[in-house]
Amino acid sequence: MAKLKWGMIGGGEGSQIGPAHRLGAQADGLFEFAAGALDHRADLGRDYAQRLGIAADRAYGDWQEMLAGEKNRADRVDLVTVATPNSTHFEITKAFLEAGFNVLCEKPMTMTVEEGEEIVRVAEASGKICAVNYCYSAYPMVRQARAMVGAGEIGKVRLVVTNFSHGHHGDATDAENPRVRWRYDPKMAGVSGQFADCGIHALHMASFICRDEVRTLSADFASTISSRELEDDAMLNFRMEGGTVGRLWTSSVAIGRQHGFDIQVFGETGGLRWASEQPNQLIYTPVGGRTQIIEKGEGGLHEDAQRLSRVSIAHPEGFPLAVANIYCDLADAIRGEVREGLPNASDGVRSMAAVHTAVASAKDGGVWMDARPPMFR
């Protein structure tokens, strides 16, 4: 089977997320890295793209040049990844969808709910895929947890508790470091800091595993370092459409916590726990029974967990291969086999609606508010 052609915008040399995409897209031999506009500094972007093996005529100076160069090629890219600063996601994603390209956009998909709803409509009108990189949902044992919930193995879900809390921005003496400061500057990050950065991963994970959507929420935000305009700590209570109770904590000042992303799902007949720092294990406790450790690669797993595991039991598969699983699902979808669970534009706009609702709730003393985008009410 011929490789699909892949292009990337952003994610240049020194980028935090760029290497994960390049490793992920090419890990299974499904995509050829054929085109890129990798840096806002045109010359550096072209040079880096060519050092990565991209032909000179497809090493572009910016995304507009890439769009113009690719759209009329007989061998144009099958998928474009958008890994640029948050405020540019909407414009680039919309332009490539309208030109008939499939798109994988980094989160957040947009800066506003209105932009998110427009992306949903453009994707539907174009007939193209618009996926959003909620890559934690593609770990094999997260897929196992989702499948177990769907199969009724823990009964009706009563409660979900999730958090994404680390301490890497907890040093006040480092608060003016440009790589840290922008995340709490509304001119660059938008209306929310930590919740929009990490919290929406946790909220998406709750919806993903529970197979349900957030309906209402109440939020409390705090900026624990005084120079920050946006929150570096947030707590949410939420309710899902099916009645599940949700709790979420996200923080960047929890010194001592490293990655700090985990989730617990409690049903009528059992409970599940998964943590990103031990991603190959899913902890399962049936009501009245012993706690069990389900391992990636063992026999008897649900199909999705088996399909997305590459190496045998006890061999770790980390973050880049979770990203690779998103690309596996995208390759299947581009070829016509849509995989259930691939995060899409609807997930992206739901996240942005939750961000704006949480900001409003926090400003109003934690009042409960409808967290759904208008198009899904």
CSV table of C-alpha atoms in Angstrom, one decimal:
chain,number,residue,atom,x,y,z
A,1,MET,CA,0.0,0.0,0.0
A,2,ALA,CA,1.4,3.4,-1.0
A,3,LYS,CA,2.2,5.8,1.7
A,4,LEU,CA,0.0,8.8,2.2
A,5,LYS,CA,1.6,12.2,1.7
A,6,TRP,CA,1.8,14.4,4.8
A,7,GLY,CA,2.6,18.1,5.4
A,8,MET,CA,3.2,20.1,8.5
A,9,ILE,CA,2.8,23.8,9.4
A,10,GLY,CA,4.7,24.9,12.4
A,11,GLY,CA,6.6,22.5,14.7
A,12,GLY,CA,10.0,23.7,13.5
A,13,GLU,CA,13.4,23.3,15.0
A,14,GLY,CA,13.3,23.6,18.8
A,15,SER,CA,9.5,23.1,18.9
A,16,GLN,CA,8.1,21.2,21.8
A,17,ILE,CA,5.4,19.3,19.8
A,18,GLY,CA,7.0,19.1,16.4
A,19,PRO,CA,9.2,16.0,17.1
A,20,ALA,CA,6.2,14.1,18.4
A,21,HIS,CA,4.3,14.7,15.2
A,22,ARG,CA,7.2,13.8,13.0
A,23,LEU,CA,7.8,10.6,14.9
A,24,GLY,CA,4.1,9.8,15.2
A,25,ALA,CA,3.3,10.4,11.5
A,26,GLN,CA,6.1,8.2,10.3
A,27,ALA,CA,6.2,5.5,13.0
A,28,ASP,CA,4.2,2.9,11.1
A,29,GLY,CA,5.2,3.7,7.5
A,30,LEU,CA,1.8,5.2,6.7
A,31,PHE,CA,2.8,8.7,5.8
A,32,GLU,CA,5.6,10.3,3.8
A,33,PHE,CA,6.8,13.7,5.1
A,34,ALA,CA,6.4,15.5,1.8
A,35,ALA,CA,5.9,19.2,2.5
A,36,GLY,CA,6.2,21.7,5.3
A,37,ALA,CA,6.2,25.4,6.3
A,38,LEU,CA,7.9,24.8,9.6
A,39,ASP,CA,8.9,28.2,10.9
A,40,HIS,CA,7.5,31.8,10.9
A,41,ARG,CA,11.1,32.7,9.8
A,42,ALA,CA,10.9,31.6,6.2
A,43,ASP,CA,14.6,31.0,5.6
A,44,LEU,CA,15.0,28.9,8.7
A,45,GLY,CA,11.8,27.0,8.0
A,46,ARG,CA,12.9,26.1,4.5
A,47,ASP,CA,16.4,25.1,5.6
A,48,TYR,CA,15.1,22.9,8.4
A,49,ALA,CA,12.5,21.2,6.1
A,50,GLN,CA,15.2,20.3,3.6
A,51,ARG,CA,17.4,18.9,6.4
A,52,LEU,CA,14.5,16.7,7.3
A,53,GLY,CA,14.4,15.4,3.8
A,54,ILE,CA,11.7,17.5,2.2
A,55,ALA,CA,12.4,18.5,-1.5
A,56,ALA,CA,13.4,22.2,-1.9
A,57,ASP,CA,10.2,23.0,-4.0
A,58,ARG,CA,8.0,21.8,-1.1
A,59,ALA,CA,9.9,23.4,1.7
A,60,TYR,CA,7.7,26.5,2.1
A,61,GLY,CA,8.3,29.9,3.8
A,62,ASP,CA,4.8,30.2,5.2
A,63,TRP,CA,1.4,28.5,5.3
A,64,GLN,CA,0.0,30.7,2.5
A,65,GLU,CA,2.9,29.7,0.2
A,66,MET,CA,2.3,26.0,1.1
A,67,LEU,CA,-1.4,26.2,0.4
A,68,ALA,CA,-0.8,27.8,-3.0
A,69,GLY,CA,2.0,25.3,-3.8
A,70,GLU,CA,0.1,22.2,-2.8
A,71,LYS,CA,-3.5,22.7,-3.9
A,72,ASN,CA,-2.9,22.2,-7.6
A,73,ARG,CA,-0.3,19.4,-7.4
A,74,ALA,CA,-1.3,16.0,-8.7
A,75,ASP,CA,0.7,14.5,-5.8
A,76,ARG,CA,-0.5,17.0,-3.1
A,77,VAL,CA,-0.5,16.1,0.5
A,78,ASP,CA,-3.3,13.9,1.9
A,79,LEU,CA,-3.1,15.4,5.4
A,80,VAL,CA,-1.9,18.7,6.8
A,81,THR,CA,-0.9,19.0,10.5
A,82,VAL,CA,-1.4,22.5,12.0
A,83,ALA,CA,1.1,23.0,14.9
A,84,THR,CA,1.4,26.7,15.0
A,85,PRO,CA,0.6,29.2,17.9
A,86,ASN,CA,-3.0,28.9,19.1
A,87,SER,CA,-4.2,32.2,17.7
A,88,THR,CA,-3.4,31.0,14.1
A,89,HIS,CA,-5.2,27.6,14.2
A,90,PHE,CA,-8.6,28.8,13.0
A,91,GLU,CA,-7.3,30.7,9.9
A,92,ILE,CA,-5.0,28.0,8.7
A,93,THR,CA,-7.3,25.1,9.4
A,94,LYS,CA,-10.3,26.8,7.7
A,95,ALA,CA,-8.2,27.7,4.6
A,96,PHE,CA,-6.9,24.1,4.1
A,97,LEU,CA,-10.3,22.5,4.7
A,98,GLU,CA,-11.9,24.8,2.2
A,99,ALA,CA,-9.2,23.9,-0.3
A,100,GLY,CA,-10.0,20.2,0.1
A,101,PHE,CA,-7.3,19.0,2.5
A,102,ASN,CA,-7.7,16.8,5.5
A,103,VAL,CA,-6.4,18.5,8.6
A,104,LEU,CA,-5.1,17.5,12.0
A,105,CYS,CA,-5.1,20.6,14.3
A,106,GLU,CA,-3.3,20.9,17.6
A,107,LYS,CA,-5.5,21.9,20.5
A,108,PRO,CA,-7.1,24.3,21.1
A,109,MET,CA,-8.7,24.1,17.7
A,110,THR,CA,-9.7,27.8,17.9
A,111,MET,CA,-9.7,30.7,20.3
A,112,THR,CA,-13.5,31.3,20.3
A,113,VAL,CA,-16.6,29.2,20.2
A,114,GLU,CA,-17.9,31.0,17.1
A,115,GLU,CA,-14.7,30.0,15.3
A,116,GLY,CA,-15.0,26.5,16.5
A,117,GLU,CA,-18.6,26.2,15.2
A,118,GLU,CA,-17.5,27.6,11.8
A,119,ILE,CA,-14.7,24.9,11.6
A,120,VAL,CA,-17.4,22.2,12.2
A,121,ARG,CA,-19.5,23.6,9.5
A,122,VAL,CA,-16.6,24.0,7.0
A,123,ALA,CA,-15.5,20.4,7.7
A,124,GLU,CA,-18.9,19.1,7.1
A,125,ALA,CA,-19.3,21.1,3.9
A,126,SER,CA,-15.9,20.1,2.5
A,127,GLY,CA,-16.4,16.4,3.3
A,128,LYS,CA,-12.9,16.4,4.7
A,129,ILE,CA,-11.5,15.2,8.0
A,130,CYS,CA,-10.8,17.8,10.7
A,131,ALA,CA,-9.2,16.0,13.6
A,132,VAL,CA,-7.9,17.5,16.8
A,133,ASN,CA,-4.8,16.2,18.6
A,134,TYR,CA,-6.2,15.0,21.9
A,135,CYS,CA,-3.5,12.3,21.6
A,136,TYR,CA,-3.8,11.0,25.2
A,137,SER,CA,-7.1,9.4,24.1
A,138,ALA,CA,-5.1,7.2,21.8
A,139,TYR,CA,-3.0,5.4,24.4
A,140,PRO,CA,-4.0,1.7,24.1
A,141,MET,CA,-5.1,1.4,27.8
A,142,VAL,CA,-7.2,4.5,27.4
A,143,ARG,CA,-8.9,2.8,24.5
A,144,GLN,CA,-9.3,-0.3,26.7
A,145,ALA,CA,-11.0,1.8,29.4
A,146,ARG,CA,-13.4,3.4,26.9
A,147,ALA,CA,-14.2,-0.1,25.5
A,148,MET,CA,-14.8,-1.5,28.9
A,149,VAL,CA,-17.2,1.4,29.7
A,150,GLY,CA,-19.0,0.9,26.4
A,151,ALA,CA,-19.3,-2.9,27.1
A,152,GLY,CA,-20.9,-2.2,30.5
A,153,GLU,CA,-18.1,-3.8,32.4
A,154,ILE,CA,-18.3,-1.3,35.2
A,155,GLY,CA,-22.0,-0.6,34.9
A,156,LYS,CA,-23.5,2.8,34.6
A,157,VAL,CA,-20.9,5.5,35.3
A,158,ARG,CA,-21.6,7.5,38.4
A,159,LEU,CA,-18.5,9.6,38.9
A,160,VAL,CA,-15.4,10.6,37.0
A,161,VAL,CA,-12.5,12.4,38.6
A,162,THR,CA,-9.6,13.7,36.5
A,163,ASN,CA,-6.7,16.0,36.8
A,164,PHE,CA,-3.8,17.3,34.8
A,165,SER,CA,-1.6,19.0,37.3
A,166,HIS,CA,2.2,19.7,37.3
A,167,GLY,CA,4.6,22.0,39.1
A,168,HIS,CA,6.8,23.1,36.2
A,169,HIS,CA,5.6,26.7,36.3
A,170,GLY,CA,5.7,27.0,40.1
A,171,ASP,CA,8.9,28.9,40.3
A,172,ALA,CA,8.0,32.6,40.7
A,173,THR,CA,11.6,33.6,39.8
A,174,ASP,CA,11.1,32.0,36.4
A,175,ALA,CA,7.7,33.6,35.7
A,176,GLU,CA,9.1,36.1,33.2
A,177,ASN,CA,10.8,33.3,31.1
A,178,PRO,CA,9.2,33.9,27.6
A,179,ARG,CA,8.6,30.1,27.2
A,180,VAL,CA,6.4,30.3,30.4
A,181,ARG,CA,5.1,33.9,30.4
A,182,TRP,CA,3.0,33.6,27.2
A,183,ARG,CA,0.8,30.9,28.6
A,184,TYR,CA,-0.6,33.4,31.2
A,185,ASP,CA,-0.8,36.4,28.9
A,186,PRO,CA,-4.3,36.9,27.4
A,187,LYS,CA,-2.9,38.7,24.4
A,188,MET,CA,-1.1,35.4,23.4
A,189,ALA,CA,-3.0,32.6,25.2
A,190,GLY,CA,-6.6,33.9,25.0
A,191,VAL,CA,-9.1,34.0,27.8
A,192,SER,CA,-7.6,31.1,29.9
A,193,GLY,CA,-4.2,29.9,30.9
A,194,GLN,CA,-3.8,26.5,32.6
A,195,PHE,CA,-7.3,25.2,31.9
A,196,ALA,CA,-7.1,25.9,28.2
A,197,ASP,CA,-3.6,24.5,28.1
A,198,CYS,CA,-3.9,21.3,30.1
A,199,GLY,CA,-7.4,21.1,31.7
A,200,ILE,CA,-9.1,20.6,28.4
A,201,HIS,CA,-7.1,17.4,27.8
A,202,ALA,CA,-8.5,16.1,31.1
A,203,LEU,CA,-12.0,17.2,30.3
A,204,HIS,CA,-11.9,15.6,26.9
A,205,MET,CA,-10.6,12.4,28.4
A,206,ALA,CA,-13.6,12.3,30.8
A,207,SER,CA,-16.0,12.6,27.9
A,208,PHE,CA,-14.0,10.1,25.8
A,209,ILE,CA,-13.8,7.3,28.3
A,210,CYS,CA,-17.3,7.9,29.7
A,211,ARG,CA,-18.8,8.2,26.2
A,212,ASP,CA,-20.7,11.2,27.3
A,213,GLU,CA,-20.6,15.0,26.9
A,214,VAL,CA,-20.3,17.8,29.5
A,215,ARG,CA,-23.6,19.7,30.0
A,216,THR,CA,-23.0,22.1,32.8
A,217,LEU,CA,-20.0,23.2,34.9
A,218,SER,CA,-19.0,25.4,37.9
A,219,ALA,CA,-15.4,26.7,38.0
A,220,ASP,CA,-12.9,28.3,40.4
A,221,PHE,CA,-9.7,29.9,39.0
A,222,ALA,CA,-6.7,31.2,40.8
A,223,SER,CA,-3.5,33.0,39.7
A,224,THR,CA,-1.1,32.0,42.5
A,225,ILE,CA,1.8,34.0,41.1
A,226,SER,CA,0.8,37.6,41.2
A,227,SER,CA,2.4,38.7,37.9
A,228,ARG,CA,0.1,36.3,36.0
A,229,GLU,CA,-3.1,37.7,34.4
A,230,LEU,CA,-4.5,34.2,33.6
A,231,GLU,CA,-5.0,31.3,36.0
A,232,ASP,CA,-2.3,28.8,36.9
A,233,ASP,CA,-4.7,26.7,38.9
A,234,ALA,CA,-8.3,25.7,38.3
A,235,MET,CA,-11.0,23.4,39.8
A,236,LEU,CA,-14.1,22.4,38.0
A,237,ASN,CA,-17.2,20.5,39.0
A,238,PHE,CA,-19.3,19.4,36.0
A,239,ARG,CA,-22.3,17.3,35.1
A,240,MET,CA,-22.6,15.2,32.0
A,241,GLU,CA,-25.6,14.6,29.7
A,242,GLY,CA,-26.2,11.2,31.1
A,243,GLY,CA,-26.1,12.3,34.7
A,244,THR,CA,-22.4,11.4,35.5
A,245,VAL,CA,-20.9,13.7,38.2
A,246,GLY,CA,-17.4,15.1,37.3
A,247,ARG,CA,-14.5,16.6,39.2
A,248,LEU,CA,-11.5,18.2,37.5
A,249,TRP,CA,-8.3,19.8,38.9
A,250,THR,CA,-5.6,21.3,36.8
A,251,SER,CA,-2.6,23.2,37.9
A,252,SER,CA,0.9,24.3,36.8
A,253,VAL,CA,2.1,25.2,40.3
A,254,ALA,CA,1.8,21.8,42.0
A,255,ILE,CA,5.5,21.5,42.8
A,256,GLY,CA,6.5,17.8,43.0
A,257,ARG,CA,4.0,16.6,40.4
A,258,GLN,CA,5.6,15.9,37.1
A,259,HIS,CA,3.2,15.2,34.2
A,260,GLY,CA,0.3,14.7,36.6
A,261,PHE,CA,-2.4,13.5,34.2
A,262,ASP,CA,-4.7,10.8,35.5
A,263,ILE,CA,-8.3,9.8,35.5
A,264,GLN,CA,-10.6,7.6,37.7
A,265,VAL,CA,-14.0,6.4,36.5
A,266,PHE,CA,-16.4,4.9,39.0
A,267,GLY,CA,-19.4,2.9,37.9
A,268,GLU,CA,-22.1,0.9,39.6
A,269,THR,CA,-20.2,-2.4,39.4
A,270,GLY,CA,-16.6,-1.4,39.2
A,271,GLY,CA,-13.9,1.3,38.9
A,272,LEU,CA,-11.0,2.2,36.6
A,273,ARG,CA,-7.9,4.2,36.9
A,274,TRP,CA,-5.3,5.3,34.3
A,275,ALA,CA,-2.3,7.6,34.7
A,276,SER,CA,-0.1,9.0,32.0
A,277,GLU,CA,3.1,8.3,33.9
A,278,GLN,CA,2.2,4.6,33.9
A,279,PRO,CA,0.4,4.5,30.6
A,280,ASN,CA,0.8,0.7,30.0
A,281,GLN,CA,-1.4,-0.2,32.9
A,282,LEU,CA,-5.1,0.2,33.6
A,283,ILE,CA,-6.3,-0.5,37.2
A,284,TYR,CA,-9.6,-2.2,37.4
A,285,THR,CA,-11.6,-3.0,40.6
A,286,PRO,CA,-14.9,-4.9,40.3
A,287,VAL,CA,-17.3,-4.3,43.1
A,288,GLY,CA,-16.6,-6.7,45.9
A,289,GLY,CA,-13.5,-8.0,44.1
A,290,ARG,CA,-9.8,-7.7,44.1
A,291,THR,CA,-8.0,-4.8,42.3
A,292,GLN,CA,-6.5,-6.0,39.0
A,293,ILE,CA,-3.7,-4.5,36.8
A,294,ILE,CA,-4.5,-4.9,33.1
A,295,GLU,CA,-1.4,-4.6,31.1
A,296,LYS,CA,-0.9,-3.3,27.5
A,297,GLY,CA,-0.1,-6.2,25.2
A,298,GLU,CA,-1.7,-8.9,27.3
A,299,GLY,CA,-4.3,-11.3,25.9
A,300,GLY,CA,-8.0,-10.7,26.0
A,301,LEU,CA,-7.9,-6.9,25.5
A,302,HIS,CA,-10.6,-5.1,23.5
A,303,GLU,CA,-9.9,-4.8,19.8
A,304,ASP,CA,-8.9,-1.1,19.8
A,305,ALA,CA,-6.3,-1.7,22.6
A,306,GLN,CA,-4.9,-4.6,20.7
A,307,ARG,CA,-4.8,-2.8,17.4
A,308,LEU,CA,-2.8,0.2,18.8
A,309,SER,CA,-0.2,-1.8,20.7
A,310,ARG,CA,3.0,-2.4,18.7
A,311,VAL,CA,5.3,-4.3,21.0
A,312,SER,CA,4.9,-7.1,23.4
A,313,ILE,CA,3.8,-6.9,27.1
A,314,ALA,CA,6.1,-5.1,29.5
A,315,HIS,CA,7.7,-3.0,26.8
A,316,PRO,CA,6.7,0.6,27.2
A,317,GLU,CA,5.1,2.7,24.5
A,318,GLY,CA,5.2,6.4,25.3
A,319,PHE,CA,3.8,9.7,24.2
A,320,PRO,CA,5.1,9.8,20.6
A,321,LEU,CA,3.4,6.4,19.9
A,322,ALA,CA,0.2,7.7,21.3
A,323,VAL,CA,0.5,10.5,18.7
A,324,ALA,CA,1.3,7.8,16.2
A,325,ASN,CA,-2.0,6.1,17.0
A,326,ILE,CA,-3.8,9.3,16.1
A,327,TYR,CA,-2.1,9.1,12.7
A,328,CYS,CA,-3.0,5.4,12.4
A,329,ASP,CA,-6.7,6.3,12.8
A,330,LEU,CA,-6.3,9.2,10.4
A,331,ALA,CA,-4.7,7.0,7.7
A,332,ASP,CA,-7.6,4.6,8.0
A,333,ALA,CA,-10.1,7.4,7.9
A,334,ILE,CA,-8.5,9.0,4.8
A,335,ARG,CA,-8.7,5.6,3.1
A,336,GLY,CA,-12.3,5.2,4.0
A,337,GLU,CA,-12.3,3.2,7.2
A,338,VAL,CA,-13.4,5.6,9.9
A,339,ARG,CA,-12.3,4.7,13.4
A,340,GLU,CA,-14.7,5.3,16.2
A,341,GLY,CA,-13.1,7.6,18.8
A,342,LEU,CA,-10.8,9.8,16.5
A,343,PRO,CA,-11.1,13.3,18.1
A,344,ASN,CA,-12.8,15.7,15.6
A,345,ALA,CA,-13.9,19.3,15.2
A,346,SER,CA,-17.0,18.7,17.3
A,347,ASP,CA,-14.7,17.7,20.2
A,348,GLY,CA,-12.6,20.9,19.5
A,349,VAL,CA,-15.6,23.2,19.7
A,350,ARG,CA,-17.0,21.5,22.8
A,351,SER,CA,-13.6,22.1,24.5
A,352,MET,CA,-13.6,25.8,23.6
A,353,ALA,CA,-17.1,26.2,24.8
A,354,ALA,CA,-16.1,24.6,28.1
A,355,VAL,CA,-13.1,27.0,28.4
A,356,HIS,CA,-15.2,30.1,27.8
A,357,THR,CA,-17.9,28.8,30.2
A,358,ALA,CA,-15.4,28.1,32.9
A,359,VAL,CA,-13.9,31.6,32.6
A,360,ALA,CA,-17.4,33.1,32.9
A,361,SER,CA,-18.3,30.9,35.9
A,362,ALA,CA,-15.1,31.6,37.7
A,363,LYS,CA,-15.6,35.4,37.3
A,364,ASP,CA,-19.1,35.0,38.7
A,365,GLY,CA,-18.2,33.1,41.9
A,366,GLY,CA,-18.5,29.6,40.5
A,367,VAL,CA,-22.1,29.8,39.3
A,368,TRP,CA,-23.3,26.8,37.4
A,369,MET,CA,-23.5,27.4,33.6
A,370,ASP,CA,-24.4,25.5,30.4
A,371,ALA,CA,-21.1,24.4,29.0
A,372,ARG,CA,-22.3,23.3,25.5
A,373,PRO,CA,-21.7,25.2,22.3
A,374,PRO,CA,-24.9,26.8,21.0
A,375,MET,CA,-24.9,24.4,18.0
A,376,PHE,CA,-25.2,21.4,20.3
A,377,ARG,CA,-27.8,22.7,22.7
